[in-house]
Amino acid sequence: GAGVSQSPRYKVTKRGQDVALRCDPISGHVSLYWYRQALGQGPEFLTYFNYEAQQDKSGLPNDRFSAERPEGSISTLTIQRTEQRDSAMYRCASSLSGSRPGELFFGEGSRLTVL
Amino acid sequence: AQSVAQPEDQVNVAEGNPLTVKCTYSVSGNPYLFWYVQYPNRGLQFLLKYITGDNLVKGSYGFEAEFNKSQTSFHLKKPSALVSDSALYFCAALNTGFQKLVFGTGTRLLVSP
């Protein structure tokens, strides 16, 4: 597609369930980022990849959160044993190589609600 | 650590009037600063950036931003606001590793007809 695609757009789950959020970046984009945005706040960095290598996962809140990008394209953010505090908008972004740092193309996000 | 502050939750302006959305930053080293816009039910879109050079940078949709080192500010401006400019605006700074954007809390711009 022309833009960054995220699915599902909306996910409602019960506390304790696992969820997987998918991101399909713009074709040819090397870098892929995950951010989390709580209501009324700006996006907060979670993790990023260059190709299939996870370069930085310092923003992942705890070990229930993990991400992968096995073939250097589509990425999955997985949250295990979800808690109510995990409710947020999860945003994926991609970019070309480091020639234009900070210029990210964001998807529309996946809104997660944990009951 | 880098941080960005947007002191106004909302800015109201009449169509045709100039607008300013404020941003101040705290970064180590030379700042790389950005503005992003978020329209309802859409992803964030890059507007403009300051890396180096002229303190006034121009971006998409007629927006510009003024970098002021002494005041550590990077305010977003537009000479004449449009109703369609109504959206949520985020200021951001790039970390020293040039890979993480640190965002402010956002400012909602409301342009009235």
Tab-separated table of C-alpha atoms in Angstrom:
chain	number	residue	atom	x	y	z
A	1	GLY	CA	0.000	0.000	0.000
A	2	ALA	CA	0.884	3.621	-0.205
A	3	GLY	CA	0.998	4.235	3.519
A	4	VAL	CA	1.721	2.495	6.792
A	5	SER	CA	-1.028	0.012	7.531
A	6	GLN	CA	-1.925	-1.134	11.039
A	7	SER	CA	-4.342	-3.818	12.147
A	8	PRO	CA	-6.580	-4.196	13.919
A	9	ARG	CA	-7.700	-0.581	14.095
A	10	TYR	CA	-9.628	-1.327	17.266
A	11	LYS	CA	-9.115	-4.142	19.738
A	12	VAL	CA	-11.113	-4.769	22.893
A	13	THR	CA	-9.849	-7.539	25.105
A	14	LYS	CA	-10.238	-8.813	28.601
A	15	ARG	CA	-7.555	-8.454	31.205
A	16	GLY	CA	-5.139	-11.367	31.090
A	17	GLN	CA	-5.494	-12.052	27.371
A	18	ASP	CA	-2.648	-11.753	24.903
A	19	VAL	CA	-2.914	-9.351	21.962
A	20	ALA	CA	-0.921	-8.978	18.768
A	21	LEU	CA	-0.825	-5.733	16.815
A	22	ARG	CA	0.418	-5.734	13.265
A	23	CYS	CA	2.204	-3.096	11.240
A	24	ASP	CA	2.877	-3.152	7.514
A	25	PRO	CA	5.322	-0.319	6.692
A	26	ILE	CA	5.760	1.584	3.470
A	27	SER	CA	7.498	-0.620	0.953
A	28	GLY	CA	11.243	-0.119	1.005
A	29	HIS	CA	11.357	1.635	4.343
A	30	VAL	CA	14.262	0.345	6.353
A	31	SER	CA	13.318	1.570	9.794
A	32	LEU	CA	10.167	0.725	11.724
A	33	TYR	CA	9.091	2.231	15.016
A	34	TRP	CA	6.454	1.507	17.633
A	35	TYR	CA	5.034	4.256	19.814
A	36	ARG	CA	2.309	4.272	22.439
A	37	GLN	CA	0.021	7.233	22.964
A	38	ALA	CA	-2.153	7.592	26.008
A	39	LEU	CA	-5.168	9.867	25.921
A	40	GLY	CA	-4.128	13.504	26.127
A	41	GLN	CA	-0.452	12.713	25.776
A	42	GLY	CA	2.096	12.686	23.004
A	43	PRO	CA	3.400	9.451	21.530
A	44	GLU	CA	6.020	7.653	23.622
A	45	PHE	CA	8.757	5.568	22.035
A	46	LEU	CA	8.597	1.822	22.568
A	47	THR	CA	11.056	0.185	20.177
A	48	TYR	CA	12.495	0.337	16.676
A	49	PHE	CA	14.002	-1.871	14.016
A	50	ASN	CA	16.408	-1.429	11.172
A	51	TYR	CA	15.556	-4.180	8.715
A	52	GLU	CA	14.904	-7.208	10.923
A	53	ALA	CA	17.222	-6.174	13.733
A	54	GLN	CA	15.693	-4.672	16.843
A	55	GLN	CA	17.995	-1.749	17.548
A	56	ASP	CA	16.453	-0.337	20.685
A	57	LYS	CA	13.774	-1.707	22.963
A	58	SER	CA	14.404	0.571	25.879
A	59	GLY	CA	10.894	2.007	25.731
A	60	LEU	CA	9.093	-1.288	26.231
A	61	PRO	CA	7.469	-0.932	29.675
A	62	ASN	CA	8.096	-4.475	30.912
A	63	ASP	CA	8.685	-8.005	29.750
A	64	ARG	CA	5.043	-8.512	28.804
A	65	PHE	CA	5.760	-6.390	25.743
A	66	SER	CA	7.725	-7.733	22.804
A	67	ALA	CA	8.117	-6.937	19.123
A	68	GLU	CA	9.507	-8.655	16.105
A	69	ARG	CA	10.126	-7.978	12.432
A	70	PRO	CA	11.405	-11.321	11.200
A	71	GLU	CA	11.746	-10.557	7.492
A	72	GLY	CA	12.492	-6.883	7.712
A	73	SER	CA	9.044	-5.796	6.615
A	74	ILE	CA	5.889	-6.511	8.640
A	75	SER	CA	6.211	-6.136	12.388
A	76	THR	CA	4.149	-7.468	15.265
A	77	LEU	CA	3.894	-5.935	18.724
A	78	THR	CA	2.711	-8.502	21.245
A	79	ILE	CA	1.387	-7.771	24.700
A	80	GLN	CA	1.022	-10.755	26.973
A	81	ARG	CA	-1.341	-10.967	29.943
A	82	THR	CA	-2.829	-7.580	29.204
A	83	GLU	CA	-3.659	-5.182	32.000
A	84	GLN	CA	-6.023	-2.220	32.042
A	85	ARG	CA	-3.083	0.180	32.100
A	86	ASP	CA	-2.074	-1.152	28.658
A	87	SER	CA	-5.105	0.585	27.136
A	88	ALA	CA	-3.816	3.152	24.656
A	89	MET	CA	-3.328	3.941	20.990
A	90	TYR	CA	-0.401	2.011	19.585
A	91	ARG	CA	1.218	3.727	16.633
A	92	CYS	CA	3.595	2.320	14.101
A	93	ALA	CA	5.812	4.429	11.873
A	94	SER	CA	8.364	3.760	9.208
A	95	SER	CA	11.118	5.720	7.537
A	96	LEU	CA	13.750	5.455	4.878
A	97	SER	CA	17.299	4.963	6.037
A	98	GLY	CA	18.969	7.514	8.282
A	99	SER	CA	19.251	10.136	5.554
A	100	ARG	CA	16.245	12.002	6.958
A	101	PRO	CA	16.281	11.350	10.700
A	102	GLY	CA	13.078	12.134	12.491
A	103	GLU	CA	10.889	12.198	9.383
A	104	LEU	CA	8.516	9.371	10.132
A	105	PHE	CA	5.422	8.151	8.328
A	106	PHE	CA	2.821	7.067	10.830
A	107	GLY	CA	-0.034	4.647	10.459
A	108	GLU	CA	-3.502	5.382	11.774
A	109	GLY	CA	-2.858	3.395	14.916
A	110	SER	CA	-4.391	0.486	16.768
A	111	ARG	CA	-6.570	1.456	19.692
A	112	LEU	CA	-6.386	-1.130	22.440
A	113	THR	CA	-8.938	-1.264	25.220
A	114	VAL	CA	-8.399	-3.716	28.051
A	115	LEU	CA	-11.478	-4.373	30.154
B	1	ALA	CA	17.610	13.661	28.350
B	2	GLN	CA	15.626	15.435	25.684
B	3	SER	CA	12.281	16.927	26.607
B	4	VAL	CA	9.728	19.077	24.853
B	5	ALA	CA	7.045	21.259	26.403
B	6	GLN	CA	3.903	22.606	24.817
B	7	PRO	CA	2.430	24.994	27.365
B	8	GLU	CA	-0.977	25.407	25.726
B	9	ASP	CA	-3.534	22.621	25.603
B	10	GLN	CA	-5.600	24.554	23.089
B	11	VAL	CA	-5.196	27.587	20.868
B	12	ASN	CA	-8.205	29.359	19.410
B	13	VAL	CA	-7.886	31.668	16.433
B	14	ALA	CA	-10.243	33.172	13.887
B	15	GLU	CA	-9.864	32.270	10.244
B	16	GLY	CA	-7.577	34.685	8.444
B	17	ASN	CA	-5.693	35.674	11.579
B	18	PRO	CA	-2.109	34.661	12.247
B	19	LEU	CA	-1.551	31.693	14.517
B	20	THR	CA	1.239	30.626	16.848
B	21	VAL	CA	1.580	27.292	18.620
B	22	LYS	CA	4.287	27.346	21.253
B	23	CYS	CA	7.017	24.815	21.950
B	24	THR	CA	10.072	24.906	24.181
B	25	TYR	CA	12.759	22.276	24.321
B	26	SER	CA	15.498	20.957	26.530
B	27	VAL	CA	18.123	18.975	24.663
B	28	SER	CA	21.779	18.196	24.963
B	29	GLY	CA	23.880	19.177	21.998
B	30	ASN	CA	22.492	20.652	18.814
B	31	PRO	CA	18.716	20.284	18.671
B	32	TYR	CA	16.888	18.523	15.890
B	33	LEU	CA	13.307	19.770	16.195
B	34	PHE	CA	10.095	18.801	14.460
B	35	TRP	CA	6.421	19.605	14.148
B	36	TYR	CA	3.832	16.943	13.395
B	37	VAL	CA	0.080	17.363	12.837
B	38	GLN	CA	-2.668	14.892	13.618
B	39	TYR	CA	-6.060	15.214	11.978
B	40	PRO	CA	-9.038	13.324	13.463
B	41	ASN	CA	-8.806	9.558	12.944
B	42	ARG	CA	-5.564	9.937	11.041
B	43	GLY	CA	-1.934	9.195	11.754
B	44	LEU	CA	0.587	11.875	12.603
B	45	GLN	CA	1.977	13.732	9.599
B	46	PHE	CA	5.354	15.412	9.383
B	47	LEU	CA	5.084	19.195	8.875
B	48	LEU	CA	8.583	20.610	9.128
B	49	LYS	CA	11.927	20.320	10.858
B	50	TYR	CA	14.886	22.351	12.031
B	51	ILE	CA	18.329	20.794	11.749
B	52	THR	CA	20.663	23.683	11.163
B	53	GLY	CA	20.862	26.879	9.179
B	54	ASP	CA	18.152	29.526	8.932
B	55	ASN	CA	16.174	30.017	12.098
B	56	LEU	CA	12.935	30.275	10.122
B	57	VAL	CA	12.011	27.000	8.495
B	58	LYS	CA	9.144	26.509	6.094
B	59	GLY	CA	7.003	23.428	5.824
B	60	SER	CA	3.827	21.993	4.416
B	61	TYR	CA	0.462	23.786	4.109
B	62	GLY	CA	1.991	27.246	4.582
B	63	PHE	CA	3.299	26.562	8.073
B	64	GLU	CA	6.636	27.804	9.302
B	65	ALA	CA	8.519	27.606	12.557
B	66	GLU	CA	11.016	29.880	14.215
B	67	PHE	CA	13.974	28.418	16.071
B	68	ASN	CA	15.225	30.607	18.910
B	69	LYS	CA	18.299	29.244	20.633
B	70	SER	CA	18.432	31.821	23.420
B	71	GLN	CA	14.832	31.132	24.387
B	72	THR	CA	15.056	27.402	23.592
B	73	SER	CA	11.863	27.715	21.618
B	74	PHE	CA	10.551	26.385	18.334
B	75	HIS	CA	7.157	28.000	17.813
B	76	LEU	CA	4.923	26.990	14.925
B	77	LYS	CA	3.407	29.842	12.939
B	78	LYS	CA	1.162	30.584	10.016
B	79	PRO	CA	0.364	34.070	8.700
B	80	SER	CA	-3.301	33.356	7.925
B	81	ALA	CA	-5.176	30.469	9.539
B	82	LEU	CA	-7.681	28.287	7.744
B	83	VAL	CA	-10.556	26.362	9.297
B	84	SER	CA	-8.986	23.249	7.813
B	85	ASP	CA	-5.874	23.837	9.966
B	86	SER	CA	-7.877	22.739	12.994
B	87	ALA	CA	-6.047	19.699	14.334
B	88	LEU	CA	-3.728	18.447	17.053
B	89	TYR	CA	-0.140	19.650	16.741
B	90	PHE	CA	2.876	17.967	18.292
B	91	CYS	CA	6.346	19.372	18.742
B	92	ALA	CA	9.150	16.811	18.933
B	93	ALA	CA	12.898	16.565	19.429
B	94	LEU	CA	15.238	13.882	18.194
B	95	ASN	CA	17.461	12.204	20.748
B	96	THR	CA	21.220	12.315	20.465
B	97	GLY	CA	21.239	8.864	18.885
B	98	PHE	CA	19.026	10.282	16.143
B	99	GLN	CA	16.530	7.506	16.339
B	100	LYS	CA	13.971	8.381	18.976
B	101	LEU	CA	11.529	11.229	18.692
B	102	VAL	CA	10.493	12.726	22.009
B	103	PHE	CA	7.076	14.358	21.673
B	104	GLY	CA	5.348	17.089	23.591
B	105	THR	CA	1.842	16.597	24.926
B	106	GLY	CA	0.231	18.280	21.951
B	107	THR	CA	-1.746	21.468	21.359
B	108	ARG	CA	-5.194	21.461	19.871
B	109	LEU	CA	-5.663	24.243	17.343
B	110	LEU	CA	-9.206	25.391	16.719
B	111	VAL	CA	-9.760	27.826	13.869
B	112	SER	CA	-13.202	29.361	13.826
B	113	PRO	CA	-14.910	30.658	10.661
